[in-house]
Short mmCIF file of C-alpha atoms in Angstrom, two decimals:
data_model
loop_
_atom_site.label_atom_id
_atom_site.label_comp_id
_atom_site.label_asym_id
_atom_site.label_seq_id
_atom_site.Cartn_x
_atom_site.Cartn_y
_atom_site.Cartn_z
CA MET U 1 88.66 105.24 93.96
CA GLU U 2 89.44 105.93 90.32
CA MET U 3 88.47 109.41 89.08
CA ILE U 4 86.86 110.07 85.70
CA SER U 5 89.37 110.93 82.98
CA TYR U 6 87.75 114.33 82.33
CA TRP U 7 89.71 115.66 85.32
CA LYS U 8 93.41 116.26 84.56
CA ASN U 9 96.07 116.70 87.28
CA ALA U 10 93.43 116.93 90.00
CA GLN U 11 94.60 117.59 93.53
CA GLU U 12 92.70 117.82 96.80
CA ILE U 13 92.72 121.26 98.37
CA TYR U 14 90.12 120.89 101.11
CA VAL U 15 88.54 118.00 102.97
CA ASP U 16 85.81 118.32 105.61
CA GLY U 17 84.38 115.00 106.69
CA GLY U 18 83.25 113.43 103.44
CA LEU U 19 83.24 116.68 101.44
CA THR U 20 86.27 117.14 99.20
CA LEU U 21 87.24 120.05 96.95
CA ILE U 22 89.72 119.53 94.13
CA ILE U 23 91.41 121.74 91.57
CA GLY U 24 92.65 120.73 88.15
CA LYS U 25 91.78 120.98 84.50
CA TYR U 26 88.36 119.72 83.47
CA ASP U 27 87.96 118.54 79.89
CA HIS U 28 84.34 117.50 79.37
CA LYS U 29 84.22 114.29 77.36
CA ASN U 30 87.94 114.86 76.59
CA GLN U 31 86.90 117.11 73.70
CA HIS U 32 88.44 120.45 74.68
CA HIS U 33 92.17 119.96 74.17
CA GLY U 34 93.18 119.57 77.82
CA GLY U 35 90.32 121.45 79.42
CA GLU U 36 90.00 124.54 81.57
CA LYS U 37 90.96 125.20 85.16
CA ALA U 38 88.14 124.18 87.47
CA LEU U 39 87.14 123.62 91.07
CA GLY U 40 85.47 120.28 91.64
CA ILE U 41 83.46 118.89 94.51
CA HIS U 42 82.61 115.37 95.61
CA TRP U 43 81.50 113.51 98.71
CA LYS U 44 83.69 110.46 99.41
CA ASP U 45 82.76 108.31 96.41
CA TYR U 46 79.75 110.32 95.18
CA PRO U 47 78.87 111.27 92.47
CA GLN U 48 79.82 108.36 90.26
CA SER U 49 79.38 107.45 86.65
CA ARG U 50 79.61 103.74 85.89
CA GLY U 51 81.49 103.11 89.13
CA VAL U 52 84.03 105.93 88.58
CA LEU U 53 84.22 109.03 90.80
CA SER U 54 82.90 112.01 88.82
CA PRO U 55 83.37 115.27 90.76
CA CYS U 56 81.00 118.13 89.91
CA VAL U 57 82.42 121.33 88.43
CA VAL U 58 81.70 124.42 90.56
CA PRO U 59 80.73 127.55 88.56
CA LYS U 60 83.31 130.38 88.50
CA THR U 61 81.41 132.86 90.71
CA THR U 62 80.57 130.22 93.29
CA ARG U 63 84.16 128.97 93.13
CA SER U 64 85.46 132.40 94.15
CA ALA U 65 82.98 132.67 97.02
CA ILE U 66 83.81 129.20 98.33
CA LEU U 67 87.58 129.69 98.17
CA SER U 68 87.51 133.15 99.77
CA GLY U 69 85.15 131.99 102.51
CA LEU U 70 87.25 128.95 103.31
CA LEU U 71 90.43 131.05 103.31
CA HIS U 72 88.80 133.52 105.71
CA GLN U 73 87.80 130.63 108.00
CA ALA U 74 91.34 129.19 107.88
CA VAL U 75 92.83 132.58 108.81
CA ILE U 76 90.38 133.01 111.70
CA ASN U 77 91.21 129.50 112.95
CA GLY U 78 94.94 129.95 112.40
CA ASN U 79 95.12 126.79 110.29
CA LYS U 80 98.37 127.37 108.39
CA GLU U 81 98.11 124.21 106.29
CA GLN U 82 94.66 125.19 105.00
CA ILE U 83 95.80 128.78 104.44
CA THR U 84 98.63 127.49 102.26
CA LYS U 85 96.49 125.05 100.25
CA LEU U 86 93.67 127.53 99.70
CA SER U 87 96.08 130.35 98.78
CA GLU U 88 97.70 128.05 96.23
CA ALA U 89 94.26 127.20 94.83
CA ILE U 90 93.38 130.89 94.49
CA ASP U 91 96.70 131.50 92.72
CA PHE U 92 95.93 128.57 90.40
CA PHE U 93 92.84 130.43 89.15
CA ARG U 94 94.43 133.89 88.85
CA SER U 95 95.51 133.10 85.32
CA GLU U 96 92.71 131.31 83.47
CA THR U 97 95.06 129.67 80.97
#
């Protein structure tokens, strides 16, 4: 499904059933010169706006809690692929520019 243009260079970092987390730059209404780094969340093809997938932006504090919790779970489960993806996502947010 096509994703709303407000998300730039979005990539999936975590999928659990229908829940998907993405990282990328979010530029609300394409008015902020490329946007800011953001964690997004969607469920398969929800939410949508006019038939286009429109992932929700997760607030910064919640973003940190989600990523650290998922990384902890991946380490406990020994899931090296998830450890790599989540570590890369955390690194993505280390520098806010």
